[in-house]
Short mmCIF file of C-alpha atoms in Angstrom, two decimals:
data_model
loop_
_atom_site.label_atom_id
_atom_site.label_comp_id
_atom_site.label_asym_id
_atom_site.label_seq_id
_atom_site.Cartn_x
_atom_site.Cartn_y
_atom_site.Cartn_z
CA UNK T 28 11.89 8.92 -69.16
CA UNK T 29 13.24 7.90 -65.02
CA UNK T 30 10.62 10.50 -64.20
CA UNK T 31 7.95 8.97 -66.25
CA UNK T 32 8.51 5.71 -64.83
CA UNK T 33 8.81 6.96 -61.00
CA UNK T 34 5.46 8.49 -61.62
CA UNK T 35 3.51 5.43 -63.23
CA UNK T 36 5.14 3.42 -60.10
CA UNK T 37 3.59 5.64 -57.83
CA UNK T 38 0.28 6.24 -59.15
CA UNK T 39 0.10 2.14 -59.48
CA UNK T 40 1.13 1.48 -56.08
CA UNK T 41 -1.80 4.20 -54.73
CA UNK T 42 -4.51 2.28 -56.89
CA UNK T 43 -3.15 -1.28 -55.49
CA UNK T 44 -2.62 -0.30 -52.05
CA UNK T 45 -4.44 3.08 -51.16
CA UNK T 46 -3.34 5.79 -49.13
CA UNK T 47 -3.27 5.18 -45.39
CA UNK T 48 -5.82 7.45 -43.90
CA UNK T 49 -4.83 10.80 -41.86
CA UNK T 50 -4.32 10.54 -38.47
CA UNK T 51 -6.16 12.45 -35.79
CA UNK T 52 -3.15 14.76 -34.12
CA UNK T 53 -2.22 16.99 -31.20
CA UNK T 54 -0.19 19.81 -31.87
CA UNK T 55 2.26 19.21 -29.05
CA UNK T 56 1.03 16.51 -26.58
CA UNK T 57 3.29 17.55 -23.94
CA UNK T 58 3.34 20.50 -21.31
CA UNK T 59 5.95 21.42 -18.66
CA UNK T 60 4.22 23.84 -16.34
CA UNK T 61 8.20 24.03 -14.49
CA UNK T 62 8.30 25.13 -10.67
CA UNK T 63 5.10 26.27 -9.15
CA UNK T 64 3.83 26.73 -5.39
CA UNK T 65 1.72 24.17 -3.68
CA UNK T 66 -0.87 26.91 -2.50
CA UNK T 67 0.16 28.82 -5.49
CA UNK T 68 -3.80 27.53 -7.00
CA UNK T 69 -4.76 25.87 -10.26
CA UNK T 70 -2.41 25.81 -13.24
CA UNK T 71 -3.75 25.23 -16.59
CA UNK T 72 -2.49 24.64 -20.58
CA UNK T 73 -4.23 24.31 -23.58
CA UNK T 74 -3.79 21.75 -25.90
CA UNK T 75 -5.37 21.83 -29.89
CA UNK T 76 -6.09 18.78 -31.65
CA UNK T 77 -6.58 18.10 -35.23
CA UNK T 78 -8.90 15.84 -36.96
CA UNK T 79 -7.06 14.54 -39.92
CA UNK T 80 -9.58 12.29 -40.73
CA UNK T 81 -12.32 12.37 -43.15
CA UNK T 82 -15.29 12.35 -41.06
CA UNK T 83 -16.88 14.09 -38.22
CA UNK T 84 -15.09 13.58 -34.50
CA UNK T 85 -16.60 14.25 -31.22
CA UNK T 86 -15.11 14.01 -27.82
CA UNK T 87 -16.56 12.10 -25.76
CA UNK T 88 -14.96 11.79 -22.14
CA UNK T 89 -10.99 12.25 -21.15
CA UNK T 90 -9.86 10.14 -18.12
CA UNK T 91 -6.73 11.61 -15.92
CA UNK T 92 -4.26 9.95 -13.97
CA UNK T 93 -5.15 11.10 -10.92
CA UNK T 94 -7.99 13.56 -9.14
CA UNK T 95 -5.65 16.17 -9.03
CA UNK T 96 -6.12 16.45 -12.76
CA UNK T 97 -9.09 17.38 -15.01
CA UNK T 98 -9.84 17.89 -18.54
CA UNK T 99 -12.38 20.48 -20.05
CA UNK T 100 -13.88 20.52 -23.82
CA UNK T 101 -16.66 21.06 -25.40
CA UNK T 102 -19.06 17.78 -27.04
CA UNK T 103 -19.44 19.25 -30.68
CA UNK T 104 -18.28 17.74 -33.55
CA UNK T 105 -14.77 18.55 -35.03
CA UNK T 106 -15.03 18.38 -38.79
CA UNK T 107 -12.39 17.16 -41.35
CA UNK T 108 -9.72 18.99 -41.27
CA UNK T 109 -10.70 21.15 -38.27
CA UNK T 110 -8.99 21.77 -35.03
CA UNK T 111 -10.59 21.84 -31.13
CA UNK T 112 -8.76 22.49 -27.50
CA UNK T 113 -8.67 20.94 -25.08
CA UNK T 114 -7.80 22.53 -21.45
CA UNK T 115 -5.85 20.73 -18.74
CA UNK T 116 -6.58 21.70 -15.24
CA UNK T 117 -4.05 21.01 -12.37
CA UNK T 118 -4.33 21.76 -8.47
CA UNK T 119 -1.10 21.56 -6.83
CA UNK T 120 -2.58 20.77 -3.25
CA UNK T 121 -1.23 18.31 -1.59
CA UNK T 122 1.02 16.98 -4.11
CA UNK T 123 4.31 18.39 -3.10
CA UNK T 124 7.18 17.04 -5.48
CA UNK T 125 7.42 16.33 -9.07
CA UNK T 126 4.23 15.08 -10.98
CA UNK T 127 3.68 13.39 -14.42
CA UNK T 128 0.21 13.57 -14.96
CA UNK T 129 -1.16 11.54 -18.25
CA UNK T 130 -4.81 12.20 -19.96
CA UNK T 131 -6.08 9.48 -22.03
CA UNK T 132 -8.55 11.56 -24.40
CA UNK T 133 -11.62 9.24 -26.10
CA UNK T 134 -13.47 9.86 -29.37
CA UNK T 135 -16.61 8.41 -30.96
CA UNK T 136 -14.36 6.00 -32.68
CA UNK T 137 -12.60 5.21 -29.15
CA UNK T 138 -9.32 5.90 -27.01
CA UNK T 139 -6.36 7.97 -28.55
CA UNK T 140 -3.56 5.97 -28.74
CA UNK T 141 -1.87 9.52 -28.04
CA UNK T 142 -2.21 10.79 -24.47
CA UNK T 143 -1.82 14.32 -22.89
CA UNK T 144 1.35 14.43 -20.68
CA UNK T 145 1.84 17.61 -17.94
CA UNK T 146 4.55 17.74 -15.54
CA UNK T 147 6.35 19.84 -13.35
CA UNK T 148 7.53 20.50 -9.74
CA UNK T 149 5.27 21.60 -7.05
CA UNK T 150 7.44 23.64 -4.37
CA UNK T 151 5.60 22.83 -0.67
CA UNK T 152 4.00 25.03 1.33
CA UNK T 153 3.89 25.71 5.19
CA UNK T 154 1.50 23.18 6.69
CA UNK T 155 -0.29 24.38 9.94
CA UNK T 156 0.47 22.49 13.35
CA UNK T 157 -2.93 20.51 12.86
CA UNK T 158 -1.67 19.12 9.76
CA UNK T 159 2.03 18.09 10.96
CA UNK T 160 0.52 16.75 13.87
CA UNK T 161 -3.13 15.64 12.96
CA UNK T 162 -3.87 13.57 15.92
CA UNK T 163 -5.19 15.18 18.92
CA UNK T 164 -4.19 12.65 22.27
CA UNK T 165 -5.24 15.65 24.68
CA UNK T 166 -6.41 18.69 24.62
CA UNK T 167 -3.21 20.47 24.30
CA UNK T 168 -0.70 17.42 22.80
CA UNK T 169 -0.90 16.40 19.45
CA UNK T 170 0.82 13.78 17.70
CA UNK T 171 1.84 13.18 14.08
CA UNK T 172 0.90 9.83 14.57
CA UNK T 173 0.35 7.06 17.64
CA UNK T 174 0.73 3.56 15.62
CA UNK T 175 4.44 2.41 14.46
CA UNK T 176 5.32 -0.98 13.55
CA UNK T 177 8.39 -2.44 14.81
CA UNK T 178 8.19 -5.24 12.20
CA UNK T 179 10.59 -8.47 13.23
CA UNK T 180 10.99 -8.47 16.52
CA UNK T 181 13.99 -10.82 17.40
CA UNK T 182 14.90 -11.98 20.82
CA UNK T 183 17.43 -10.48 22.36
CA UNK T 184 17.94 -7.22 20.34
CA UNK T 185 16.17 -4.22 20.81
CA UNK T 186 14.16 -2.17 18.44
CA UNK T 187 13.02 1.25 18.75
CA UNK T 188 9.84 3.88 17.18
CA UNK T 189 9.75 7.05 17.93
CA UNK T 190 6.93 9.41 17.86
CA UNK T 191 6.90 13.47 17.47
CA UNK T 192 4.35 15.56 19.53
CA UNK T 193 3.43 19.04 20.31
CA UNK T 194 1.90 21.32 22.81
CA UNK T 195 -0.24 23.54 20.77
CA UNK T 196 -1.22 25.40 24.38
CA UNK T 197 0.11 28.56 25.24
CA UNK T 198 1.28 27.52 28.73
CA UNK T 199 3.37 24.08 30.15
CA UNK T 200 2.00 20.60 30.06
CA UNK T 201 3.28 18.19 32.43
CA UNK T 202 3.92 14.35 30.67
CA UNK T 203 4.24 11.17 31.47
CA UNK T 204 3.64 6.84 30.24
CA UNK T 205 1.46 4.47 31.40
CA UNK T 206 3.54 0.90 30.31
CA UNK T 207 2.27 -2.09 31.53
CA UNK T 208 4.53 -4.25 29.22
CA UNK T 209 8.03 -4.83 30.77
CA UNK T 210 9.48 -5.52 27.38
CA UNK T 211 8.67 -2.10 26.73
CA UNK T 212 10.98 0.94 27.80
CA UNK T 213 10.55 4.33 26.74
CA UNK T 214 12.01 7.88 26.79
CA UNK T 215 9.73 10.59 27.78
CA UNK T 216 10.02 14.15 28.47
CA UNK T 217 8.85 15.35 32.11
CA UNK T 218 7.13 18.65 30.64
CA UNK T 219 6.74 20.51 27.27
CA UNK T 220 6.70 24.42 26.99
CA UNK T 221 4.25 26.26 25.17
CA UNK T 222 4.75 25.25 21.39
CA UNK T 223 7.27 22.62 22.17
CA UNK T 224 8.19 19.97 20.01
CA UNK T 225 9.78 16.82 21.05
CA UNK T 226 9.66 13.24 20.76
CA UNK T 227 8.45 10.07 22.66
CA UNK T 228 10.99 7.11 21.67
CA UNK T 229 10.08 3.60 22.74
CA UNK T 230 12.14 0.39 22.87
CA UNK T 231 10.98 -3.26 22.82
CA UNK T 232 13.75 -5.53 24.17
CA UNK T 233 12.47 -9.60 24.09
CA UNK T 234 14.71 -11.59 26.35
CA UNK T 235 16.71 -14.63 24.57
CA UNK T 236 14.33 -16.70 26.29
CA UNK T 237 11.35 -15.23 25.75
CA UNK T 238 8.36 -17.72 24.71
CA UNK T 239 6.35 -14.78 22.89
CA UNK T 240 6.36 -15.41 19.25
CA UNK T 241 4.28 -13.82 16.54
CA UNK T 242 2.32 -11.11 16.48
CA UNK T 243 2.20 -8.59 19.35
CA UNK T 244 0.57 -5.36 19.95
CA UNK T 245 1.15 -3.08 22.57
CA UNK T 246 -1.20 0.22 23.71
CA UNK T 247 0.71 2.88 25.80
CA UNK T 248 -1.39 5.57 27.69
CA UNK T 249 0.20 9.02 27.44
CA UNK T 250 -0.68 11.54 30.62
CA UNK T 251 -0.58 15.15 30.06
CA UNK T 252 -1.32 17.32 33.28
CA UNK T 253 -2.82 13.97 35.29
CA UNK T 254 -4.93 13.50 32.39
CA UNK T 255 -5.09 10.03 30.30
CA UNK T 256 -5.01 10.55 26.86
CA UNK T 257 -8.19 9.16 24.73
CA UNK T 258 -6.37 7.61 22.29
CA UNK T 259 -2.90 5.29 23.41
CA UNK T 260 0.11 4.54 21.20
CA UNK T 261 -0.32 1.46 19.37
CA UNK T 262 2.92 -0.58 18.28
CA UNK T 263 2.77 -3.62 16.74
CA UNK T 264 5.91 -6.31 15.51
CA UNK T 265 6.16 -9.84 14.99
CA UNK T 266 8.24 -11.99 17.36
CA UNK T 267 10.96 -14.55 16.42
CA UNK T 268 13.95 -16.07 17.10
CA UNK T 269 17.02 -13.93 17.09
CA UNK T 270 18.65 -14.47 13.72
CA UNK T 271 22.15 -15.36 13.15
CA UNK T 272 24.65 -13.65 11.10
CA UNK T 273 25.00 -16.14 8.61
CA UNK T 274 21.20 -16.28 8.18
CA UNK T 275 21.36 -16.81 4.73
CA UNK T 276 22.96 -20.57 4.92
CA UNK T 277 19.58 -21.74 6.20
CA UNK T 278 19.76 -24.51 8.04
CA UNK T 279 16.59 -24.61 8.93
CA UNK T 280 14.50 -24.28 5.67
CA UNK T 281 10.45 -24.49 5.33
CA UNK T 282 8.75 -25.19 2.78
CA UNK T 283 4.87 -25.02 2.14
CA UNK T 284 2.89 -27.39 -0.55
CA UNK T 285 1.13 -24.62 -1.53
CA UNK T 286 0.78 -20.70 -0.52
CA UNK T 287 -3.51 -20.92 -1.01
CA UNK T 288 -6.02 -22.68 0.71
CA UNK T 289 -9.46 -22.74 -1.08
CA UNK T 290 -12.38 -24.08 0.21
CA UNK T 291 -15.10 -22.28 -2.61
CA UNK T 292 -18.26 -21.73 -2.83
CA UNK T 293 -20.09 -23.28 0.97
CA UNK T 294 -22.94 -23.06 2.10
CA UNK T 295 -24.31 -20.86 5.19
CA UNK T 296 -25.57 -24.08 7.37
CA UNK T 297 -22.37 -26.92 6.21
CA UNK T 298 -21.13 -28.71 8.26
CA UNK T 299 -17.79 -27.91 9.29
CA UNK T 300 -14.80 -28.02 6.12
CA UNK T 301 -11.40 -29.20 6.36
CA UNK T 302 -8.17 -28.59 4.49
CA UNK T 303 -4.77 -29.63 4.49
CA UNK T 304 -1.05 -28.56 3.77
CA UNK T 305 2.48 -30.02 4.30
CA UNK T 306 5.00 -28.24 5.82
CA UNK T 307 8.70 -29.86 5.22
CA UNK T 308 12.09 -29.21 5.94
CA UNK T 309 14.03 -29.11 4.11
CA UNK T 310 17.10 -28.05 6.12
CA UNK T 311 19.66 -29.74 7.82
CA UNK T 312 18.69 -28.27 11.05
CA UNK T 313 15.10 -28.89 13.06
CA UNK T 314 12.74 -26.76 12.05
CA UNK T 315 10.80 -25.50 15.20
CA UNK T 316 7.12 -24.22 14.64
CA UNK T 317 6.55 -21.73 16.55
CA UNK T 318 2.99 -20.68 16.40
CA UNK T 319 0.42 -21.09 14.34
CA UNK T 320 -1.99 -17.73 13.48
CA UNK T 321 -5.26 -17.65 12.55
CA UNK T 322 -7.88 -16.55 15.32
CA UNK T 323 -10.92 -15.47 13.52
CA UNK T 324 -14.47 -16.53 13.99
CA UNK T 325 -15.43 -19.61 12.10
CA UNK T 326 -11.52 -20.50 11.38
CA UNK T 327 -9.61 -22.99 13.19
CA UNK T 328 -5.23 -24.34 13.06
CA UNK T 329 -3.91 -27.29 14.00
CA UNK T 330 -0.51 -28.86 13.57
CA UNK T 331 -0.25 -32.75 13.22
CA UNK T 332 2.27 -33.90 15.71
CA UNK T 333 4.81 -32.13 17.82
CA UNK T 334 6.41 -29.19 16.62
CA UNK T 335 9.78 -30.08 15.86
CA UNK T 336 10.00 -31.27 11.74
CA UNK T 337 13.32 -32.88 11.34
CA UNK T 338 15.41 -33.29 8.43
CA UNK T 339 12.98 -34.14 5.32
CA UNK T 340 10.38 -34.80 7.40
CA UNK T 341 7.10 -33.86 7.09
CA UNK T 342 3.56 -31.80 8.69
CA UNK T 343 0.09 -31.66 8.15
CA UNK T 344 -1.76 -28.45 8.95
CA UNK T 345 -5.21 -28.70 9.25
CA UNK T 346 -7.47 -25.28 8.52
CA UNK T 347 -11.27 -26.15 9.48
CA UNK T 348 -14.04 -23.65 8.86
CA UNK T 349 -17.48 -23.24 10.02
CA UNK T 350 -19.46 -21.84 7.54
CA UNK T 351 -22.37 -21.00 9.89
CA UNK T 352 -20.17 -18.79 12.29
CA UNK T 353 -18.90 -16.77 8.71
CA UNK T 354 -20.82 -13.49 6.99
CA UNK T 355 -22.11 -14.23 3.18
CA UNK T 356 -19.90 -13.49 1.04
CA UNK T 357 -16.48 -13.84 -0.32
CA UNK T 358 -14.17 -14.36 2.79
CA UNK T 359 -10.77 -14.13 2.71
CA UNK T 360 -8.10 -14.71 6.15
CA UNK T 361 -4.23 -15.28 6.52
CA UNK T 362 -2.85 -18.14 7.88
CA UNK T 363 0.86 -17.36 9.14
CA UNK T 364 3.20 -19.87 10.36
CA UNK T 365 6.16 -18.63 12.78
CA UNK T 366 9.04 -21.03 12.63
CA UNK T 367 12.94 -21.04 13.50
CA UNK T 368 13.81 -20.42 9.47
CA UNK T 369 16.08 -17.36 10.00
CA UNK T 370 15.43 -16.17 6.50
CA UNK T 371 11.68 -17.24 6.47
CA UNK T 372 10.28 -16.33 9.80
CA UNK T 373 7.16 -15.94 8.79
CA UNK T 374 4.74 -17.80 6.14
CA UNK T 375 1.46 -16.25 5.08
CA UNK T 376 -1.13 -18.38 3.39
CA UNK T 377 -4.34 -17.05 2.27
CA UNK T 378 -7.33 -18.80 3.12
CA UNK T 379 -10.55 -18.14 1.04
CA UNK T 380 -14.10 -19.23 1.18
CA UNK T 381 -17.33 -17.71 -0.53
CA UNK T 382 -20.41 -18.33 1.83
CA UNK T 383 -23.71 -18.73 0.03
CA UNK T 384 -27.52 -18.76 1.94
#
């Protein structure tokens, strides 16, 4: 009689509610491929799927993660019940490392919640010189690269960059530096042997006094056997005032009314726009502004006043465009603002126009 009455319970709660409908399935959605060599070539797994459904399913496109990966089926329609495969492709190339690859698959009836996962290891392989060291400065020195970035740049302490070269001759190249900049000091070696590594390390040492603040760039010559080389070493950085120890106390503090500065939609032939932010302090301490950045065509700075904001006092800084000196289109600059805040050295505000004929 229990039995009875489980089955009647059952059978009513089918007609009331239905049966929820078969889902569309992979096998095993996962695939480790394990350790395998960069140059090793493709790797590739094979994954079924299973229309549970009641109707026809085609497969329409599969998107991957990345380029490295690619799907391959074939457009015909799966019926009810029926199975397909779908082949993952990977090339190992230049992705040394482990990878986690995902493949969103998409049906007539839309994306798979379920997506194809392959992973694995790719071992590296030997690069040539040319790749180590794709930048040719001469015709026998080549660097890995000839721009660093010293970042902050605070006065009175020194910071260094360092870049690694090579003579891919088969014979000794004399070297030497070209530095204009006496901020700038720099270890070089005299000569490098045939094949030699080694490495060019610079230092950029702004006196306590110095009245350079925000951004610098500096372009070093390299000279290999009396030759100039046709490309210099760029480093950049930002100078600012040597930071204390006990930075974090603030006591000068900046603060900005806002971090955006829209002027919209402007016409090519306007006369000149103008916008304005505060800057406060709100620090114990003056707040020095240091410089003001923003030296593109058509843009214009200026601070209200002197530079010094005492305590809970306050600045306007006025941003002025010229529409007819800007390309059509959306236009988009940075405004920084150096100051004496040791945590905040730098504020960047982001100025944004859209210049219409």
């Amino acid at each position: 009689m229990k039995r009875f009455t489980k089955i009647v319970v059952i059978a009513l709660f089918t007609l009331c509610y239905g049966v929820s409908e078969a889902k569309i399935y992979f096998e095993k959605n996962s695939h480790d491929f394990g350790v395998i060599a960069e140059d090793g070539g493709v790797v590739e797994h094979v994954f079924t799927l299973h229309n549970g459904s009641e109707k026809p399913l085609v497969i329409v496109a599969a998107h991957s993660s990345c380029g490295c990966t690619k799907a391959e089926f074939v457009r015909k329609p799966i019926m009810p019940d029926g199975t397909a495969h779908i082949k993952v492709v990977f090339n190992p190339m230049n992705y040394p490392g482990a990878f986690a690859r995902k493949v969103t698959i998409v049906t007539n009836d839309g994306a798979l919640e379920e997506r194809l996962l392959i992973t694995g290891t790719v071992t590296p392989r030997k690069k040539s010189v040319e790749e180590e060291y794709p930048i040719l400065l001469d015709k026998c020195v080549r660097v890995a690269t000839n721009a660093h970035s010293f970042g902050y740049l605070e006065h009175g302490k020194m910071k260094q960059s360092t870049f690694d070269i090579v003579n891919t001759s088969q014979r000794r190249v004399s070297l030497s530096i070209e530095n204009p900049y006496s901020e700038l000091e720099f270890y070089c070696p005299a000569e490098l042997q045939a094949g030699e590594k080694a490495a060019i390390s610079f230092g950029c040492l702004l006196p306590e006094n110095s009245e350079k603040y925000g951004s610098l760039s500096y372009s070093v010559w390299l000279v290999a056997d009396g030759r100039k080389a046709q490309y210099p070493f760029i480093i950049n950085g930002v100078a600012i005032d040597s930071r204390a120890e006990n930075a974090n106390n603030r006591a000068q503090m900046i603060a900005l009314s806002e971090n955006f500065i829209k002027f919209g939609a402007v016409k090519c032939n306007s006369e000149k726009l103008v916008r304005e932010i505060e800057v406060r302090n709100v620090g114990k301490e003056p707040l020095i502004i240091r410089k003001l950045e923003l030296e593109k065509d058509g843009f214009a700075v200026d601070l209200e006043g002197n530079s010094t904001v005492t305590q809970g006092e306050k600045r306007k800084i006025t941003v002025t465009i010229n529409p007819s000196l800007l390309p059509f289109g959306a236009v988009v600059e940075k405004l920084r603002i150096v100051s004496n805040d040791p945590k905040m050295p730098v504020c960047t505000i982001r100025v944004s126009a859209i210049v219409e004929k």
